[in-house]
mmCIF file of C-alpha atoms in Angstrom:
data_model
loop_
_atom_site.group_PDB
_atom_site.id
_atom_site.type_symbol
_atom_site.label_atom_id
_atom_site.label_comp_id
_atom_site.label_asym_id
_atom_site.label_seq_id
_atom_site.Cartn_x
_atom_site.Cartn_y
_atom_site.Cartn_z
ATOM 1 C CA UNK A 115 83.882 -19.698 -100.087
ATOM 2 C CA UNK A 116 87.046 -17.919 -100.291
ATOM 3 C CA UNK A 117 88.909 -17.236 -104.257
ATOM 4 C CA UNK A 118 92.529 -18.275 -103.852
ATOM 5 C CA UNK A 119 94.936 -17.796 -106.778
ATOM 6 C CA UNK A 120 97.015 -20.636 -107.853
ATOM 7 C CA UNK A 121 98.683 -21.497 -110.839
ATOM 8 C CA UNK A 122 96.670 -21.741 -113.721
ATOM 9 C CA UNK A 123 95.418 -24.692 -115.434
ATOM 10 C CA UNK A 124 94.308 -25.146 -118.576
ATOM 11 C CA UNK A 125 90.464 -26.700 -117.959
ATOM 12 C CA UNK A 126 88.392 -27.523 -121.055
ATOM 13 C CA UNK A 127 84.431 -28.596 -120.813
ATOM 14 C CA UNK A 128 81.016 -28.568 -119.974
ATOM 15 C CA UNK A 129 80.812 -27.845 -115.730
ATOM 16 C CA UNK A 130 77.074 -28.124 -114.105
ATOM 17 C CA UNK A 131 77.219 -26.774 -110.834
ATOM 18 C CA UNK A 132 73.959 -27.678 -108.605
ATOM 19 C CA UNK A 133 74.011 -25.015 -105.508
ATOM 20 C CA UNK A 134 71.143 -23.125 -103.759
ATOM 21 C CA UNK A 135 73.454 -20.417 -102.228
ATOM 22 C CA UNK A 136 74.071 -17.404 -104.389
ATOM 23 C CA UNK A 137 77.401 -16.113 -102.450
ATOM 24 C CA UNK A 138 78.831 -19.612 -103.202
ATOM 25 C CA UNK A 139 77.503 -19.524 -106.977
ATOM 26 C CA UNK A 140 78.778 -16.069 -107.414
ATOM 27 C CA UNK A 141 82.288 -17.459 -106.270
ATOM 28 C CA UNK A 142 82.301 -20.386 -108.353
ATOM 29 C CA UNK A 143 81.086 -18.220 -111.285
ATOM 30 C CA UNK A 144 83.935 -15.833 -111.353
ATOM 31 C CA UNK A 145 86.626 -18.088 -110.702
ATOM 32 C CA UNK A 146 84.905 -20.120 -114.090
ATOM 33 C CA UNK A 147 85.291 -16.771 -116.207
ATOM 34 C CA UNK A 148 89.640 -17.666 -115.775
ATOM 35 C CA UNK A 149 89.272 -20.309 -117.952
ATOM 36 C CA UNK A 150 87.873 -19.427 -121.093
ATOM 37 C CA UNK A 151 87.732 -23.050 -122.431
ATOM 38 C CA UNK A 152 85.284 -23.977 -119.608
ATOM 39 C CA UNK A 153 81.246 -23.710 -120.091
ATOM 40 C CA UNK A 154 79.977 -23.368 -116.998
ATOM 41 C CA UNK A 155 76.088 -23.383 -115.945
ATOM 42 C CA UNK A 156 74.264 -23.332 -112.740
ATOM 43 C CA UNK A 157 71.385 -24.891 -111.245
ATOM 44 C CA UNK A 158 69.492 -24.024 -108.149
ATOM 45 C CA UNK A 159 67.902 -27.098 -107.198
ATOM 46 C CA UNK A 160 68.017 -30.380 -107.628
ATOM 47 C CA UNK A 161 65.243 -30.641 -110.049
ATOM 48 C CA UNK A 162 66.387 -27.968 -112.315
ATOM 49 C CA UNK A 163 69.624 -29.811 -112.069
ATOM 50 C CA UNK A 164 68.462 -33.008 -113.395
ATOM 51 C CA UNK A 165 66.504 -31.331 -116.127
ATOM 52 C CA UNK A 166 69.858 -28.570 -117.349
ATOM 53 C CA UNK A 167 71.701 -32.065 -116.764
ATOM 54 C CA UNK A 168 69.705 -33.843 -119.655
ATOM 55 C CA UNK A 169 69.970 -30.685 -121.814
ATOM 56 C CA UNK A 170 73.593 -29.525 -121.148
ATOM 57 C CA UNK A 171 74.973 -33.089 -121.261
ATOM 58 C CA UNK A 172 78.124 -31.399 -118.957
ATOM 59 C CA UNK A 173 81.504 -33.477 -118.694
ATOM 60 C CA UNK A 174 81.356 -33.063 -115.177
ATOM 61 C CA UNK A 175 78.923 -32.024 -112.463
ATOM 62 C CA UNK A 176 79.557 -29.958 -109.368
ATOM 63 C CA UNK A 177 76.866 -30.571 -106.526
ATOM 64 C CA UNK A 178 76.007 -29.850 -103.549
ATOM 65 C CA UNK A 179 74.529 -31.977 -100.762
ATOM 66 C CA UNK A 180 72.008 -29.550 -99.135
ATOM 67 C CA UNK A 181 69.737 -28.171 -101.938
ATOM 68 C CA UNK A 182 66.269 -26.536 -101.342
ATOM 69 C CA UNK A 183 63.991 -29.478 -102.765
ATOM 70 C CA UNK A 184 66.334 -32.783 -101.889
ATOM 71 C CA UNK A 185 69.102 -33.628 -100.774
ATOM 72 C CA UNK A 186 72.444 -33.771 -102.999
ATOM 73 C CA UNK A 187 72.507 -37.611 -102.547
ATOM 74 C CA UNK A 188 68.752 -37.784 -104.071
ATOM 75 C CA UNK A 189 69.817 -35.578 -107.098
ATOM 76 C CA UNK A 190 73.050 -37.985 -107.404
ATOM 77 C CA UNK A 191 70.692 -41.413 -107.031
ATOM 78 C CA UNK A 192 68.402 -39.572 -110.027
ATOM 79 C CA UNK A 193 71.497 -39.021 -112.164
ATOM 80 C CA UNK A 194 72.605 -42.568 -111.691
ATOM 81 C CA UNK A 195 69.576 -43.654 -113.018
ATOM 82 C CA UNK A 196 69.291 -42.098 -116.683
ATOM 83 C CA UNK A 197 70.520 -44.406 -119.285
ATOM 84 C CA UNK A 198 73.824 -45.654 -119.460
ATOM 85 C CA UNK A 199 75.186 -43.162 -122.294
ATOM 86 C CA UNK A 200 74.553 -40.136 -119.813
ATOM 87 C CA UNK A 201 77.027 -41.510 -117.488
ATOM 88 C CA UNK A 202 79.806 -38.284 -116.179
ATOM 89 C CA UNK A 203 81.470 -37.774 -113.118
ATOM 90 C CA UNK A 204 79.522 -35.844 -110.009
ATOM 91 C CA UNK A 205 81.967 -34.254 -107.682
ATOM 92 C CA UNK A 206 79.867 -33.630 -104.566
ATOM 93 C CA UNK A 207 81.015 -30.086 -103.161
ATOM 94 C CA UNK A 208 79.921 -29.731 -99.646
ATOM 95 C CA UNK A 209 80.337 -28.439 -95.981
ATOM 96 C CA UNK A 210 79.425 -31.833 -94.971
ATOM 97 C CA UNK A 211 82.725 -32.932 -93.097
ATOM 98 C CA UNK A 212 81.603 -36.074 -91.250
ATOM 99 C CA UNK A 213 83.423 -39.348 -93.376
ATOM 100 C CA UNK A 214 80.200 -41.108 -93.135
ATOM 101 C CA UNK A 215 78.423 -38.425 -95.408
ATOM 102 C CA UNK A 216 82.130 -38.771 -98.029
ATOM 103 C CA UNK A 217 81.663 -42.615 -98.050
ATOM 104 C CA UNK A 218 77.976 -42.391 -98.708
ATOM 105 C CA UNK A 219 78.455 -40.083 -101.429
ATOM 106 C CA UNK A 220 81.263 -42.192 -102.704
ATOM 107 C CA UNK A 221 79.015 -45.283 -102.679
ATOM 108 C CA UNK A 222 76.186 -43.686 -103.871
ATOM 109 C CA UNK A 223 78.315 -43.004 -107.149
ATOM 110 C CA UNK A 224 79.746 -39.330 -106.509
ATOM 111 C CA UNK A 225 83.920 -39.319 -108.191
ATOM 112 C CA UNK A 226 84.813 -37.363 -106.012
ATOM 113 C CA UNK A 227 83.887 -35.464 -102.240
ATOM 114 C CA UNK A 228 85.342 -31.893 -101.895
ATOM 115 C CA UNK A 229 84.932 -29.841 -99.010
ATOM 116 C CA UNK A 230 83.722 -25.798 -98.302
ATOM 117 C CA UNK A 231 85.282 -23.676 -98.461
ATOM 118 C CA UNK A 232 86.496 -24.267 -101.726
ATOM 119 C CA UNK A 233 90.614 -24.423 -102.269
ATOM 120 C CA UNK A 234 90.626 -23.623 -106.086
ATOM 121 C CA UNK A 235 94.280 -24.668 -106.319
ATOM 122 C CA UNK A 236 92.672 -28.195 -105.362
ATOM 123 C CA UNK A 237 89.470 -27.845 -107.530
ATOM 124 C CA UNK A 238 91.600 -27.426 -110.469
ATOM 125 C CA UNK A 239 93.714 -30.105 -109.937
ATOM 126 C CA UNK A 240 90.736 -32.614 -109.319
ATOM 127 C CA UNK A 241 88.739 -30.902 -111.888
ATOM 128 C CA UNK A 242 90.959 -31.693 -114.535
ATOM 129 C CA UNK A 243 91.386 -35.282 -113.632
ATOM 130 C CA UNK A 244 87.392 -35.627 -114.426
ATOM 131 C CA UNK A 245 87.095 -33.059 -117.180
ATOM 132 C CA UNK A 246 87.848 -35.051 -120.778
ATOM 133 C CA UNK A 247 91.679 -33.869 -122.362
ATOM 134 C CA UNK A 248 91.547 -31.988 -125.065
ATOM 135 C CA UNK A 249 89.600 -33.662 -128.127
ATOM 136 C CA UNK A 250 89.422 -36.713 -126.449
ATOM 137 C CA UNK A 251 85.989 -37.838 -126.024
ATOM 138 C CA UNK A 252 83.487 -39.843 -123.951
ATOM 139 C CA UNK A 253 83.912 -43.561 -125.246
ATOM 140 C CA UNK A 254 80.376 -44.580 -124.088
ATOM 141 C CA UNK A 255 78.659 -41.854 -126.239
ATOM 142 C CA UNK A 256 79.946 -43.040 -129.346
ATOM 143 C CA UNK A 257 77.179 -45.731 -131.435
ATOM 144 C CA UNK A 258 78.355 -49.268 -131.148
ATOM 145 C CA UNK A 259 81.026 -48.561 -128.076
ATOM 146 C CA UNK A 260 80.659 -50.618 -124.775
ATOM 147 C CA UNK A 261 78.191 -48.239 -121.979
ATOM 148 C CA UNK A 262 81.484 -48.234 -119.396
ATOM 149 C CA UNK A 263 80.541 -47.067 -115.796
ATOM 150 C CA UNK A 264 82.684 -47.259 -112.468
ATOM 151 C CA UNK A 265 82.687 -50.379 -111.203
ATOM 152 C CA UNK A 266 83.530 -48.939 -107.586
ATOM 153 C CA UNK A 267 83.585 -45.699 -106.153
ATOM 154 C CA UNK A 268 86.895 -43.618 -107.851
ATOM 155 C CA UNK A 269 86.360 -40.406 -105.749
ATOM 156 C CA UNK A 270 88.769 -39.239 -102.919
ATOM 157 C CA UNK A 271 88.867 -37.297 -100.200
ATOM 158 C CA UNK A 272 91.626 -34.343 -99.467
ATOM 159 C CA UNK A 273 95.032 -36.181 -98.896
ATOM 160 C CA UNK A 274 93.814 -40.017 -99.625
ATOM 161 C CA UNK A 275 95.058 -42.256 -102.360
ATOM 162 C CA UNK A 276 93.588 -42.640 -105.981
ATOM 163 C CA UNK A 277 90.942 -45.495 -105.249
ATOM 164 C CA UNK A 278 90.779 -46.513 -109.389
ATOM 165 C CA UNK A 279 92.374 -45.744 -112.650
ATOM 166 C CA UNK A 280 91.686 -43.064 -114.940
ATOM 167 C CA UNK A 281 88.962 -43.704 -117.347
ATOM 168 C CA UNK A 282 89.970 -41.708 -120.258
ATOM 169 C CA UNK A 283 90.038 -42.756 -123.401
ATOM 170 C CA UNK A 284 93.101 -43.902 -125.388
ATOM 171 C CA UNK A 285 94.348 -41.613 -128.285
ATOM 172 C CA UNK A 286 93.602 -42.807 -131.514
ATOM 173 C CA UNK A 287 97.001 -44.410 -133.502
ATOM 174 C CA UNK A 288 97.931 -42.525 -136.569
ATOM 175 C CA UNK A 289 95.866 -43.984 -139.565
ATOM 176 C CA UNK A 290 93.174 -45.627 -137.404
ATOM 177 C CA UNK A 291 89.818 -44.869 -138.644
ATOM 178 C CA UNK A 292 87.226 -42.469 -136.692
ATOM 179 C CA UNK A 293 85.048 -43.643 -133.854
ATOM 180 C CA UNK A 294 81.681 -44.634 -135.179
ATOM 181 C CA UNK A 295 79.205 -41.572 -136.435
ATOM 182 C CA UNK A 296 75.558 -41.763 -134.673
ATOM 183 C CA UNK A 297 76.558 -39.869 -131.394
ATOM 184 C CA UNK A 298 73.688 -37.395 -130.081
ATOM 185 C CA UNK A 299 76.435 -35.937 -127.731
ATOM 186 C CA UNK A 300 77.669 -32.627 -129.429
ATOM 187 C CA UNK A 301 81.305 -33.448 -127.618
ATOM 188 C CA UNK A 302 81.655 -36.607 -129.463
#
C-alpha cells in the first residue's frame, strides 16, 4: 500500500481494521494517527476480529478478504449474524479485483468493496460516508428504536453510482426530547 496525501478530512469514530499483513497494517496505522478524532484498532485474523468486534463495538469495519484462519467473506457472514443492534458497515479492503469477488462481498452484506493499494484520498471520502457525523448516533442502538439493516447491498465499487441512500440519522428538532436511555453502546 502506498500513503498518498490528499486533502484532509475531518473523520470521527471507532475503525476495526481486520488484516494479516503487517506492511499493510503499518500503513493503515499511520495514516489513522492524521486524524485525531478516529480510534483505530487492528485485528489479525478473523477470529480475533469477531471477538475485538463485540468488544470495540467500531462504527465501521475495515476487512480484508484473505486472512490467515478464513476467508474475509466468512468473518463478514459471522458479523452478519450477531444480533440486530450490532449492525455497522464492513468495507471489504482487498487485492481481490475480479467483479465476481465485489458482488459477492456486496451480497454477502459488505457497504462497500475497495481495492489495494489503498488511494487514501478515496478511503477518506468513502470512509466518511459510513463513519456516523458528529454526535449523531446509531438509531438501532438506542432502547425502543426499530433494529434498521440494509435492505440491499449499499456498497460501490471505484467510479459506480450510489446503489442506496444514506442511513444516517436525522438531527434532532430544537426542543425535541432525547432518544430513549438504556443503550449499552458507549456512542449512543
Amino acid at each position: 500500500m502506498e500513503a498518498r496525501h490528499s486533502s484532509k478530512t475531518d473523520l470521527v469514530g471507532k475503525v476495526l481494521y481486520i488484516e494479516d499483513n503487517p506492511v499493510n497494517i503499518l500503513v493503515m496505522q499511520q495514516w489513522a494517527t492524521r486524524f485525531p478524532g478516529l480510534h483505530f484498532e487492528v485485528a489479525e485474523t478473523g477470529s480475533d476480529g469477531v471477538e475485538r468486534f463485540q468488544r470495540l463495538r467500531p462504527d465501521v469495519v475495515l476487512l480484508d478478504m484473505q486472512l490467515p484462519d478464513c476467508d474475509g467473506l466468512e468473518v463478514l457472514r459471522r458479523l452478519r449474524s450477531l444480533p440486530s443492534d450490532s449492525w455497522v458497515p464492513v468495507a471489504m479492503v482487498t487485492a481481490f479485483s475480479a467483479e465476481a469477488d465485489r458482488r459477492r462481498a456486496l451480497e454477502a452484506g459488505a457497504a462497500a468493496y475497495w481495492l489495494k493499494p489503498v488511494d487514501f484520498s478515496h478511503l477518506e471520502r468513502e470512509l466518511s460516508t459510513l463513519l456516523p457525523r458528529d454526535a449523531e448516533r446509531r438509531p438501532w442502538c438506542r432502547a425502543g428504536a426499530p433494529h434498521l439493516k440494509p435492505t440491499r447491498p449499499h456498497g460501490r465499487a471505484a467510479g459506480s453510482p450510489r446503489q442506496t441512500p444514506s442511513r444516517r440519522p436525522k438531527r434532532r428538532a430544537a426542543g425535541e426530547p432525547p432518544p430513549p436511555s438504556g443503550c449499552s453502546s458507549p456512542r449512543c
